[in-house]
mmCIF file of C-alpha atoms in Angstrom:
data_model
loop_
_atom_site.group_PDB
_atom_site.id
_atom_site.type_symbol
_atom_site.label_atom_id
_atom_site.label_comp_id
_atom_site.label_asym_id
_atom_site.label_seq_id
_atom_site.Cartn_x
_atom_site.Cartn_y
_atom_site.Cartn_z
ATOM 1 C CA MET T 4 9.601 6.914 16.749
ATOM 2 C CA PRO T 5 12.656 5.718 15.980
ATOM 3 C CA ARG T 6 14.630 6.054 13.187
ATOM 4 C CA PRO T 7 15.341 3.331 12.398
ATOM 5 C CA VAL T 8 11.679 2.842 11.250
ATOM 6 C CA TYR T 9 12.402 5.830 8.007
ATOM 7 C CA VAL T 10 14.671 3.559 7.287
ATOM 8 C CA LEU T 11 12.680 0.667 6.630
ATOM 9 C CA ALA T 12 10.275 3.034 4.775
ATOM 10 C CA MET T 13 12.908 3.723 2.474
ATOM 11 C CA GLY T 14 13.097 0.012 1.578
ATOM 12 C CA VAL T 15 9.326 -0.413 0.798
ATOM 13 C CA PHE T 16 9.174 2.371 -1.506
ATOM 14 C CA ALA T 17 12.162 0.795 -3.776
ATOM 15 C CA MET T 18 9.800 -2.057 -3.787
ATOM 16 C CA VAL T 19 6.619 -0.396 -4.849
ATOM 17 C CA THR T 20 8.145 1.805 -7.674
ATOM 18 C CA SER T 21 9.066 -1.343 -8.898
ATOM 19 C CA GLU T 22 5.857 -2.869 -8.789
ATOM 20 C CA PHE T 23 4.228 -0.370 -10.985
ATOM 21 C CA VAL T 24 7.002 0.393 -13.260
ATOM 22 C CA VAL T 25 5.850 -1.934 -15.904
ATOM 23 C CA ALA T 26 1.859 -0.290 -15.996
ATOM 24 C CA GLY T 27 3.439 2.882 -16.983
ATOM 25 C CA LEU T 28 5.386 1.446 -19.769
ATOM 26 C CA MET T 29 3.626 -0.228 -21.503
ATOM 27 C CA PRO T 30 4.150 0.738 -24.987
ATOM 28 C CA GLN T 31 7.899 1.434 -24.986
ATOM 29 C CA MET T 32 8.422 -2.042 -23.079
ATOM 30 C CA ALA T 33 6.118 -3.898 -26.102
ATOM 31 C CA ALA T 34 8.709 -2.054 -28.600
ATOM 32 C CA GLY T 35 11.920 -3.006 -26.956
ATOM 33 C CA LEU T 36 10.929 -6.504 -26.090
ATOM 34 C CA ALA T 37 8.432 -6.779 -29.375
ATOM 35 C CA VAL T 38 5.426 -7.788 -27.906
ATOM 36 C CA SER T 39 1.823 -6.839 -27.686
ATOM 37 C CA VAL T 40 0.762 -4.692 -25.245
ATOM 38 C CA PRO T 41 -1.411 -6.995 -23.235
ATOM 39 C CA GLN T 42 1.238 -9.259 -23.331
ATOM 40 C CA ILE T 43 3.341 -6.897 -21.245
ATOM 41 C CA GLY T 44 0.415 -6.564 -18.794
ATOM 42 C CA TYR T 45 0.930 -9.992 -18.171
ATOM 43 C CA LEU T 46 4.615 -8.809 -16.474
ATOM 44 C CA ILE T 47 2.003 -7.292 -13.858
ATOM 45 C CA THR T 48 0.310 -10.744 -13.620
ATOM 46 C CA ALA T 49 3.179 -12.540 -12.794
ATOM 47 C CA PHE T 50 4.999 -9.868 -10.725
ATOM 48 C CA ALA T 51 1.618 -10.467 -8.226
ATOM 49 C CA VAL T 52 1.374 -13.367 -8.112
ATOM 50 C CA ALA T 53 4.939 -14.362 -7.418
ATOM 51 C CA MET T 54 4.361 -11.831 -4.526
ATOM 52 C CA ALA T 55 1.510 -13.603 -3.374
ATOM 53 C CA VAL T 56 2.774 -17.277 -4.359
ATOM 54 C CA GLY T 57 6.382 -17.548 -3.895
ATOM 55 C CA GLY T 58 6.755 -14.703 -0.800
ATOM 56 C CA PRO T 59 5.697 -16.866 1.719
ATOM 57 C CA PHE T 60 8.696 -19.643 0.387
ATOM 58 C CA LEU T 61 11.957 -17.540 0.068
ATOM 59 C CA THR T 62 10.331 -16.306 3.854
ATOM 60 C CA ILE T 63 10.992 -19.507 5.248
ATOM 61 C CA ALA T 64 14.559 -19.456 4.267
ATOM 62 C CA VAL T 65 15.894 -16.416 5.716
ATOM 63 C CA LEU T 66 13.818 -17.261 8.899
ATOM 64 C CA LYS T 67 16.700 -18.468 10.964
ATOM 65 C CA LEU T 68 18.903 -15.098 9.873
ATOM 66 C CA ARG T 69 18.610 -12.766 12.193
ATOM 67 C CA GLN T 70 16.209 -9.905 10.666
ATOM 68 C CA LYS T 71 19.165 -7.426 9.639
ATOM 69 C CA THR T 72 20.631 -9.931 7.688
ATOM 70 C CA ALA T 73 17.887 -11.157 5.648
ATOM 71 C CA LEU T 74 16.753 -7.579 4.609
ATOM 72 C CA MET T 75 20.148 -7.124 2.903
ATOM 73 C CA LEU T 76 19.674 -10.553 1.682
ATOM 74 C CA LEU T 77 16.427 -9.410 -0.077
ATOM 75 C CA PHE T 78 17.557 -6.101 -1.724
ATOM 76 C CA ALA T 79 20.714 -8.396 -3.226
ATOM 77 C CA ILE T 80 17.834 -10.517 -4.956
ATOM 78 C CA PHE T 81 15.604 -7.663 -5.251
ATOM 79 C CA LEU T 82 18.332 -5.666 -7.150
ATOM 80 C CA ALA T 83 19.444 -8.872 -9.227
ATOM 81 C CA GLY T 84 15.729 -8.788 -10.485
ATOM 82 C CA ASN T 85 15.555 -5.285 -11.050
ATOM 83 C CA VAL T 86 19.236 -5.750 -13.281
ATOM 84 C CA LEU T 87 18.315 -8.184 -14.971
ATOM 85 C CA ALA T 88 15.858 -6.490 -15.983
ATOM 86 C CA ALA T 89 17.122 -3.349 -17.173
ATOM 87 C CA LEU T 90 19.146 -6.081 -19.501
ATOM 88 C CA ALA T 91 16.416 -8.431 -20.081
ATOM 89 C CA PRO T 92 17.298 -9.438 -24.127
ATOM 90 C CA ASP T 93 13.998 -10.596 -24.701
ATOM 91 C CA TYR T 94 10.369 -11.319 -23.223
ATOM 92 C CA GLY T 95 11.442 -14.682 -21.168
ATOM 93 C CA VAL T 96 13.893 -13.551 -19.573
ATOM 94 C CA MET T 97 11.438 -10.441 -18.747
ATOM 95 C CA LEU T 98 9.173 -12.749 -17.453
ATOM 96 C CA VAL T 99 11.699 -14.020 -14.861
ATOM 97 C CA ALA T 100 13.299 -10.779 -13.731
ATOM 98 C CA ARG T 101 9.977 -9.617 -12.417
ATOM 99 C CA ILE T 102 8.833 -12.946 -10.621
ATOM 100 C CA VAL T 103 11.989 -12.486 -8.947
ATOM 101 C CA THR T 104 11.672 -8.884 -7.976
ATOM 102 C CA GLY T 105 7.884 -9.889 -7.195
ATOM 103 C CA VAL T 106 8.955 -12.646 -4.742
ATOM 104 C CA ALA T 107 11.830 -10.927 -2.836
ATOM 105 C CA SER T 108 9.166 -8.062 -2.543
ATOM 106 C CA GLN T 109 6.722 -9.779 -0.502
ATOM 107 C CA ALA T 110 9.210 -11.415 1.360
ATOM 108 C CA PHE T 111 10.775 -7.837 2.311
ATOM 109 C CA PHE T 112 7.531 -6.489 3.416
ATOM 110 C CA GLY T 113 6.657 -8.985 5.742
ATOM 111 C CA VAL T 114 10.433 -9.299 7.342
ATOM 112 C CA THR T 115 9.857 -5.217 7.609
ATOM 113 C CA VAL T 116 6.587 -5.332 9.181
ATOM 114 C CA SER T 117 8.178 -7.826 11.804
ATOM 115 C CA LEU T 118 11.440 -5.294 12.641
ATOM 116 C CA CYS T 119 9.210 -2.755 13.714
ATOM 117 C CA VAL T 120 7.276 -4.802 15.640
ATOM 118 C CA GLN T 121 10.486 -5.097 17.332
ATOM 119 C CA LEU T 122 12.025 -1.256 16.927
ATOM 120 C CA THR T 123 9.121 0.101 18.819
ATOM 121 C CA ARG T 124 6.848 -0.578 22.149
ATOM 122 C CA PRO T 125 3.431 -2.577 21.999
ATOM 123 C CA GLU T 126 1.786 0.760 21.700
ATOM 124 C CA PHE T 127 3.155 2.313 19.191
ATOM 125 C CA ARG T 128 3.444 -0.360 16.660
ATOM 126 C CA GLY T 129 0.746 0.526 14.686
ATOM 127 C CA ARG T 130 2.560 4.012 13.884
ATOM 128 C CA ALA T 131 5.498 2.425 12.789
ATOM 129 C CA ILE T 132 3.666 0.210 10.296
ATOM 130 C CA ALA T 133 1.921 3.488 9.245
ATOM 131 C CA VAL T 134 5.308 4.871 9.151
ATOM 132 C CA ALA T 135 7.003 2.432 6.846
ATOM 133 C CA MET T 136 3.612 1.794 5.173
ATOM 134 C CA ASN T 137 4.320 5.273 3.416
ATOM 135 C CA GLY T 138 6.534 3.694 2.088
ATOM 136 C CA LEU T 139 3.952 2.123 -0.297
ATOM 137 C CA MET T 140 1.877 5.197 -0.312
ATOM 138 C CA LEU T 141 4.765 7.608 -1.620
ATOM 139 C CA GLY T 142 5.731 4.671 -3.785
ATOM 140 C CA THR T 143 2.234 4.404 -5.742
ATOM 141 C CA LEU T 144 1.929 9.343 -5.188
ATOM 142 C CA LEU T 145 5.614 9.676 -6.268
ATOM 143 C CA GLY T 146 7.593 6.239 -7.629
ATOM 144 C CA LEU T 147 5.113 5.279 -10.790
ATOM 145 C CA PRO T 148 5.005 8.908 -11.680
ATOM 146 C CA LEU T 149 9.076 9.484 -11.864
ATOM 147 C CA SER T 150 9.447 5.704 -13.314
ATOM 148 C CA THR T 151 7.161 6.551 -16.346
ATOM 149 C CA VAL T 152 8.869 10.036 -16.582
ATOM 150 C CA VAL T 153 12.670 8.433 -17.121
ATOM 151 C CA GLY T 154 11.132 5.898 -19.072
ATOM 152 C CA GLU T 155 9.334 8.513 -21.810
ATOM 153 C CA ARG T 156 12.751 10.448 -21.851
ATOM 154 C CA LEU T 157 15.376 7.812 -21.198
ATOM 155 C CA GLY T 158 13.803 4.905 -22.053
ATOM 156 C CA TRP T 159 12.016 2.294 -20.092
ATOM 157 C CA ARG T 160 15.210 0.310 -19.365
ATOM 158 C CA ALA T 161 16.677 3.716 -17.669
ATOM 159 C CA ALA T 162 14.094 3.199 -15.202
ATOM 160 C CA PHE T 163 14.874 0.216 -14.448
ATOM 161 C CA TRP T 164 17.960 1.496 -13.388
ATOM 162 C CA VAL T 165 16.825 4.438 -11.637
ATOM 163 C CA ILE T 166 15.028 2.039 -9.622
ATOM 164 C CA SER T 167 18.248 -0.580 -9.363
ATOM 165 C CA ALA T 168 20.187 2.808 -7.924
ATOM 166 C CA ILE T 169 17.330 3.521 -5.108
ATOM 167 C CA ALA T 170 17.357 -0.738 -4.323
ATOM 168 C CA VAL T 171 21.359 0.578 -3.589
ATOM 169 C CA LEU T 172 20.571 3.275 -1.450
ATOM 170 C CA ALA T 173 17.894 1.734 0.522
ATOM 171 C CA ALA T 174 20.218 -1.257 1.294
ATOM 172 C CA LEU T 175 23.113 1.503 2.322
ATOM 173 C CA ALA T 176 20.329 3.311 4.576
ATOM 174 C CA THR T 177 19.619 0.155 6.430
ATOM 175 C CA LEU T 178 22.924 -1.137 6.812
ATOM 176 C CA ALA T 179 23.854 2.035 8.230
ATOM 177 C CA GLY T 180 21.300 2.993 10.326
ATOM 178 C CA VAL T 181 18.983 -0.645 11.053
ATOM 179 C CA PRO T 182 20.221 -1.873 14.100
ATOM 180 C CA ARG T 183 21.287 -5.621 14.161
ATOM 181 C CA LEU T 184 18.533 -7.653 15.498
ATOM 182 C CA GLY T 185 17.846 -10.851 17.026
ATOM 183 C CA ARG T 186 14.685 -13.044 14.858
ATOM 184 C CA ALA T 187 11.374 -11.456 14.974
ATOM 185 C CA GLU T 188 9.257 -11.906 18.062
ATOM 186 C CA GLY T 189 6.904 -14.503 17.237
ATOM 187 C CA SER T 190 9.129 -16.472 15.163
ATOM 188 C CA GLY T 191 10.779 -19.726 15.262
ATOM 189 C CA SER T 192 11.590 -22.827 13.787
ATOM 190 C CA VAL T 193 9.263 -23.368 10.642
ATOM 191 C CA ARG T 194 7.039 -26.415 12.313
ATOM 192 C CA GLU T 195 6.320 -23.023 15.333
ATOM 193 C CA GLU T 196 5.458 -20.475 12.748
ATOM 194 C CA LEU T 197 3.214 -23.001 10.615
ATOM 195 C CA ALA T 198 1.364 -23.812 13.970
ATOM 196 C CA ALA T 199 -0.425 -20.150 13.564
ATOM 197 C CA PHE T 200 -2.022 -21.147 11.319
ATOM 198 C CA ARG T 201 -4.499 -23.601 12.694
ATOM 199 C CA LYS T 202 -6.340 -20.953 14.537
ATOM 200 C CA PRO T 203 -9.057 -20.421 12.482
ATOM 201 C CA ARG T 204 -9.757 -16.695 13.605
ATOM 202 C CA LEU T 205 -6.313 -15.689 11.854
ATOM 203 C CA TRP T 206 -7.685 -16.593 8.764
ATOM 204 C CA LEU T 207 -11.146 -14.960 8.863
ATOM 205 C CA VAL T 208 -9.052 -11.349 10.007
ATOM 206 C CA LEU T 209 -6.801 -12.314 6.456
ATOM 207 C CA SER T 210 -10.121 -12.594 4.706
ATOM 208 C CA THR T 211 -11.229 -8.909 5.811
ATOM 209 C CA SER T 212 -7.358 -7.713 4.540
ATOM 210 C CA THR T 213 -7.961 -9.277 1.382
ATOM 211 C CA LEU T 214 -11.727 -7.892 0.930
ATOM 212 C CA ILE T 215 -10.238 -3.904 1.557
ATOM 213 C CA ILE T 216 -7.716 -4.001 -0.213
ATOM 214 C CA GLY T 217 -10.203 -6.037 -2.865
ATOM 215 C CA ALA T 218 -12.899 -3.342 -2.687
ATOM 216 C CA THR T 219 -10.334 -1.172 -3.053
ATOM 217 C CA PHE T 220 -8.846 -1.790 -6.187
ATOM 218 C CA ALA T 221 -11.819 -3.319 -8.052
ATOM 219 C CA ALA T 222 -12.323 0.628 -8.395
ATOM 220 C CA PHE T 223 -8.588 1.853 -8.493
ATOM 221 C CA SER T 224 -7.351 0.082 -11.142
ATOM 222 C CA TYR T 225 -9.948 1.917 -13.402
ATOM 223 C CA PHE T 226 -10.035 5.437 -12.427
ATOM 224 C CA HIS T 227 -8.647 6.077 -15.824
ATOM 225 C CA PRO T 228 -11.642 5.496 -17.845
ATOM 226 C CA LEU T 229 -13.523 6.007 -15.588
ATOM 227 C CA LEU T 230 -12.574 9.522 -15.058
ATOM 228 C CA THR T 231 -11.580 10.146 -19.125
ATOM 229 C CA GLU T 232 -15.040 8.047 -20.512
ATOM 230 C CA VAL T 233 -17.582 8.615 -17.617
ATOM 231 C CA THR T 234 -16.861 11.677 -15.553
ATOM 232 C CA GLY T 235 -15.585 13.650 -18.841
ATOM 233 C CA PHE T 236 -11.959 14.884 -17.654
ATOM 234 C CA SER T 237 -9.283 15.148 -20.112
ATOM 235 C CA ALA T 238 -6.083 12.555 -20.643
ATOM 236 C CA GLY T 239 -3.976 15.006 -18.950
ATOM 237 C CA THR T 240 -6.126 16.230 -16.118
ATOM 238 C CA VAL T 241 -6.317 12.198 -15.393
ATOM 239 C CA PRO T 242 -2.763 12.289 -13.594
ATOM 240 C CA LEU T 243 -3.283 15.447 -11.646
ATOM 241 C CA LEU T 244 -6.296 13.724 -9.403
ATOM 242 C CA LEU T 245 -4.361 10.296 -9.098
ATOM 243 C CA LEU T 246 -1.922 12.277 -7.526
ATOM 244 C CA GLY T 247 -4.264 14.248 -5.335
ATOM 245 C CA TYR T 248 -6.088 10.878 -4.657
ATOM 246 C CA GLY T 249 -1.844 9.727 -3.479
ATOM 247 C CA ALA T 250 -2.212 12.324 -1.231
ATOM 248 C CA ALA T 251 -4.999 11.155 0.684
ATOM 249 C CA THR T 252 -4.194 7.809 1.039
ATOM 250 C CA VAL T 253 -0.482 9.836 2.856
ATOM 251 C CA VAL T 254 -2.728 11.434 5.043
ATOM 252 C CA GLY T 255 -5.297 8.640 5.681
ATOM 253 C CA ASN T 256 -2.218 6.007 6.300
ATOM 254 C CA THR T 257 -0.725 8.431 9.416
ATOM 255 C CA VAL T 258 -3.947 9.320 10.706
ATOM 256 C CA VAL T 259 -5.250 5.281 11.167
ATOM 257 C CA GLY T 260 -1.686 4.241 12.418
ATOM 258 C CA ARG T 261 -2.551 6.873 15.470
ATOM 259 C CA LEU T 262 -5.788 5.179 16.034
ATOM 260 C CA ALA T 263 -5.050 1.218 14.615
ATOM 261 C CA ASP T 264 -3.679 -0.541 18.489
ATOM 262 C CA ARG T 265 -5.882 1.333 20.431
ATOM 263 C CA TYR T 266 -9.185 0.896 18.146
ATOM 264 C CA THR T 267 -7.980 -1.928 15.814
ATOM 265 C CA VAL T 268 -11.644 -4.214 14.943
ATOM 266 C CA GLY T 269 -13.384 -0.187 15.019
ATOM 267 C CA VAL T 270 -10.986 1.154 12.469
ATOM 268 C CA GLN T 271 -11.406 -1.014 10.208
ATOM 269 C CA PHE T 272 -15.260 -1.290 10.786
ATOM 270 C CA VAL T 273 -15.726 2.438 10.114
ATOM 271 C CA GLY T 274 -13.239 2.678 6.886
ATOM 272 C CA LEU T 275 -15.007 -0.350 5.420
ATOM 273 C CA THR T 276 -18.522 1.297 6.187
ATOM 274 C CA LEU T 277 -17.386 4.535 4.140
ATOM 275 C CA ASN T 278 -15.715 3.224 1.604
ATOM 276 C CA ALA T 279 -18.929 1.054 0.864
ATOM 277 C CA LEU T 280 -20.668 4.327 0.570
ATOM 278 C CA PHE T 281 -18.170 6.869 -1.207
ATOM 279 C CA LEU T 282 -18.115 3.833 -3.968
ATOM 280 C CA ALA T 283 -22.119 3.284 -3.967
ATOM 281 C CA ALA T 284 -22.255 7.306 -4.129
ATOM 282 C CA PHE T 285 -19.617 7.472 -6.957
ATOM 283 C CA ALA T 286 -20.791 4.645 -9.079
ATOM 284 C CA LEU T 287 -24.172 7.102 -8.821
ATOM 285 C CA LEU T 288 -22.868 10.730 -9.530
ATOM 286 C CA ALA T 289 -19.564 9.259 -11.997
ATOM 287 C CA ASP T 290 -21.129 12.041 -14.469
ATOM 288 C CA ARG T 291 -20.622 14.661 -11.865
ATOM 289 C CA ALA T 292 -17.135 16.226 -12.188
ATOM 290 C CA VAL T 293 -17.100 17.697 -8.021
ATOM 291 C CA PRO T 294 -18.794 14.997 -6.974
ATOM 292 C CA ALA T 295 -16.421 12.313 -8.664
ATOM 293 C CA VAL T 296 -13.346 13.960 -7.124
ATOM 294 C CA LEU T 297 -14.604 14.133 -4.120
ATOM 295 C CA LEU T 298 -15.804 10.419 -3.681
ATOM 296 C CA MET T 299 -12.197 9.661 -5.854
ATOM 297 C CA THR T 300 -10.681 11.031 -2.443
ATOM 298 C CA GLY T 301 -12.299 9.934 0.427
ATOM 299 C CA ILE T 302 -11.293 6.221 -1.623
ATOM 300 C CA GLY T 303 -7.909 7.338 -1.134
ATOM 301 C CA LEU T 304 -8.252 8.385 2.688
ATOM 302 C CA VAL T 305 -10.138 4.786 3.772
ATOM 303 C CA GLY T 306 -9.246 2.399 1.262
ATOM 304 C CA VAL T 307 -6.005 1.081 0.685
ATOM 305 C CA THR T 308 -4.887 3.040 4.611
ATOM 306 C CA MET T 309 -6.285 0.370 6.400
ATOM 307 C CA ASN T 310 -2.960 -1.167 5.822
ATOM 308 C CA PRO T 311 -1.873 -0.024 9.738
ATOM 309 C CA ALA T 312 -4.738 -1.250 11.400
ATOM 310 C CA MET T 313 -5.211 -5.029 9.549
ATOM 311 C CA VAL T 314 -1.524 -4.987 10.111
ATOM 312 C CA VAL T 315 -2.014 -5.356 14.213
ATOM 313 C CA ARG T 316 -5.082 -6.997 13.794
ATOM 314 C CA VAL T 317 -2.966 -9.784 11.629
ATOM 315 C CA GLN T 318 -0.597 -9.605 14.383
ATOM 316 C CA ARG T 319 -3.039 -10.374 17.859
ATOM 317 C CA ALA T 320 -4.483 -12.944 16.223
ATOM 318 C CA GLY T 321 -1.471 -14.911 14.897
ATOM 319 C CA ASN T 322 2.057 -13.422 15.543
ATOM 320 C CA ALA T 323 4.187 -10.971 14.830
ATOM 321 C CA GLY T 324 6.952 -13.286 13.173
ATOM 322 C CA PRO T 325 8.124 -12.144 9.223
ATOM 323 C CA LEU T 326 6.300 -15.507 7.742
ATOM 324 C CA VAL T 327 2.587 -14.560 9.224
ATOM 325 C CA ASN T 328 3.229 -11.405 8.198
ATOM 326 C CA THR T 329 4.519 -12.138 4.475
ATOM 327 C CA VAL T 330 1.419 -15.066 4.201
ATOM 328 C CA HIS T 331 -1.204 -11.628 5.347
ATOM 329 C CA THR T 332 0.550 -9.638 2.301
ATOM 330 C CA SER T 333 0.240 -11.687 0.132
ATOM 331 C CA PHE T 334 -3.873 -11.958 1.193
ATOM 332 C CA ILE T 335 -3.416 -8.491 0.546
ATOM 333 C CA THR T 336 -1.661 -9.076 -2.810
ATOM 334 C CA LEU T 337 -4.861 -11.383 -3.667
ATOM 335 C CA GLY T 338 -7.110 -8.544 -2.878
ATOM 336 C CA VAL T 339 -5.571 -6.700 -5.511
ATOM 337 C CA ILE T 340 -5.933 -9.421 -7.689
ATOM 338 C CA VAL T 341 -9.146 -10.385 -7.300
ATOM 339 C CA GLY T 342 -10.682 -6.575 -7.131
ATOM 340 C CA SER T 343 -8.875 -5.807 -10.452
ATOM 341 C CA SER T 344 -9.709 -9.294 -12.731
ATOM 342 C CA ALA T 345 -13.209 -8.891 -11.085
ATOM 343 C CA GLY T 346 -13.691 -5.384 -11.778
ATOM 344 C CA ALA T 347 -12.567 -5.778 -15.386
ATOM 345 C CA LEU T 348 -14.690 -8.828 -15.615
ATOM 346 C CA ALA T 349 -17.875 -6.426 -14.237
ATOM 347 C CA ILE T 350 -16.939 -3.665 -16.805
ATOM 348 C CA ALA T 351 -17.385 -6.061 -20.187
ATOM 349 C CA SER T 352 -20.824 -7.039 -18.382
ATOM 350 C CA ALA T 353 -22.184 -3.685 -16.914
ATOM 351 C CA GLY T 354 -19.960 -1.257 -18.062
ATOM 352 C CA LEU T 355 -17.697 1.119 -16.447
ATOM 353 C CA ARG T 356 -19.226 2.084 -13.019
ATOM 354 C CA ALA T 357 -19.783 -2.114 -12.661
ATOM 355 C CA PRO T 358 -15.983 -1.959 -10.454
ATOM 356 C CA LEU T 359 -17.750 0.907 -7.953
ATOM 357 C CA TRP T 360 -20.790 -1.067 -7.502
ATOM 358 C CA LEU T 361 -17.830 -4.645 -7.048
ATOM 359 C CA GLY T 362 -16.459 -3.045 -4.655
ATOM 360 C CA ALA T 363 -19.193 -1.656 -2.303
ATOM 361 C CA ALA T 364 -20.127 -4.884 -2.018
ATOM 362 C CA LEU T 365 -16.650 -5.971 -1.161
ATOM 363 C CA ALA T 366 -16.279 -3.983 1.574
ATOM 364 C CA LEU T 367 -20.400 -4.971 2.327
ATOM 365 C CA LEU T 368 -18.668 -8.632 2.421
ATOM 366 C CA GLY T 369 -15.231 -6.445 4.500
ATOM 367 C CA LEU T 370 -17.829 -5.769 7.066
ATOM 368 C CA ALA T 371 -19.247 -9.291 7.498
ATOM 369 C CA THR T 372 -16.222 -10.982 8.583
ATOM 370 C CA LEU T 373 -15.844 -8.222 11.541
ATOM 371 C CA LEU T 374 -19.249 -9.294 13.107
ATOM 372 C CA PRO T 375 -17.800 -12.267 14.964
ATOM 373 C CA GLU T 376 -15.680 -9.107 16.856
ATOM 374 C CA ARG T 377 -18.319 -6.791 17.216
ATOM 375 C CA GLY T 378 -17.950 -6.824 20.684
ATOM 376 C CA ARG T 379 -14.112 -5.655 20.416
ATOM 377 C CA LEU T 380 -16.279 -2.761 17.970
ATOM 378 C CA PRO T 381 -15.758 -0.113 20.573
ATOM 379 C CA ARG T 382 -11.613 -1.068 21.455
ATOM 380 C CA THR T 383 -9.726 -3.711 20.892
#
């Protein structure tokens, strides 16, 4: 695997750590900015919406730049957003900062995936994407606990300064370790990039990604209350269980990366089938500690870990250009928004197990989007 792919994973790690930092610092930020905890929660929503909506527009703005130049510009915008967050005197400025970092993060993911394609041979693209996406998995596994600990011990502003420092290190590593390449394979003028979206199959493929992520986040967003109030674990035990879940995502992402190029549709079919079964079984056995932990780990193995196969399938349906990859990431973010928000509604009407049933239903819908390509299931 080319060394620059590992360097790109550092940048992804910085972006994902910034994405999750607010979730771990809600009480401290609410006190520091003199607002309520629910208002801090809106910062998470604003970040996600900025990613989904603003990311593609920023990608269009950098389409004519060389890939490495585009990454450095996106690092600069991301860093500016995090520094603004660290210095924010009030809630309004913090909201702007989160929007800026959200837009930059989304565009960064799209350009990074396209660069992975340029750096590797076609038969190894799935593995390269898996390596880069391990930055995402490690950001979830280590970034959130790290920023939470820093914020609790040194103050919430320190967490944003630490993320800024990580971003600077990742940018310097990118500057030194990523070769200067031309524009991405499949990229051209804005009109040429937009032409890919005239293909009906691409929209079907994008919907599969939304449902895969939506199924997982319908459950993941509410693991903490589910494990404490239904399964009966103590609040102090849950972070350790979530570390185990995060480790499972790293393992699953690596395995899927090795299979994604040869069995693109088949991997997603198996992943969605297993995820539906794990989610439904978790809903039935959530009050039993051992099955609950095993099933939660299973969800970690086959949920967000479908990313490499999802990316390969999208690139084959559209192209490998930055805009297609960024829009794909927007559909993934849409899955997070749909899964978490619909999960909240499900809890309000049917209790804490309801998001698990919702996730199973979304996984089954995802399987339905694969049926038009059932002839590709053994191999694509």
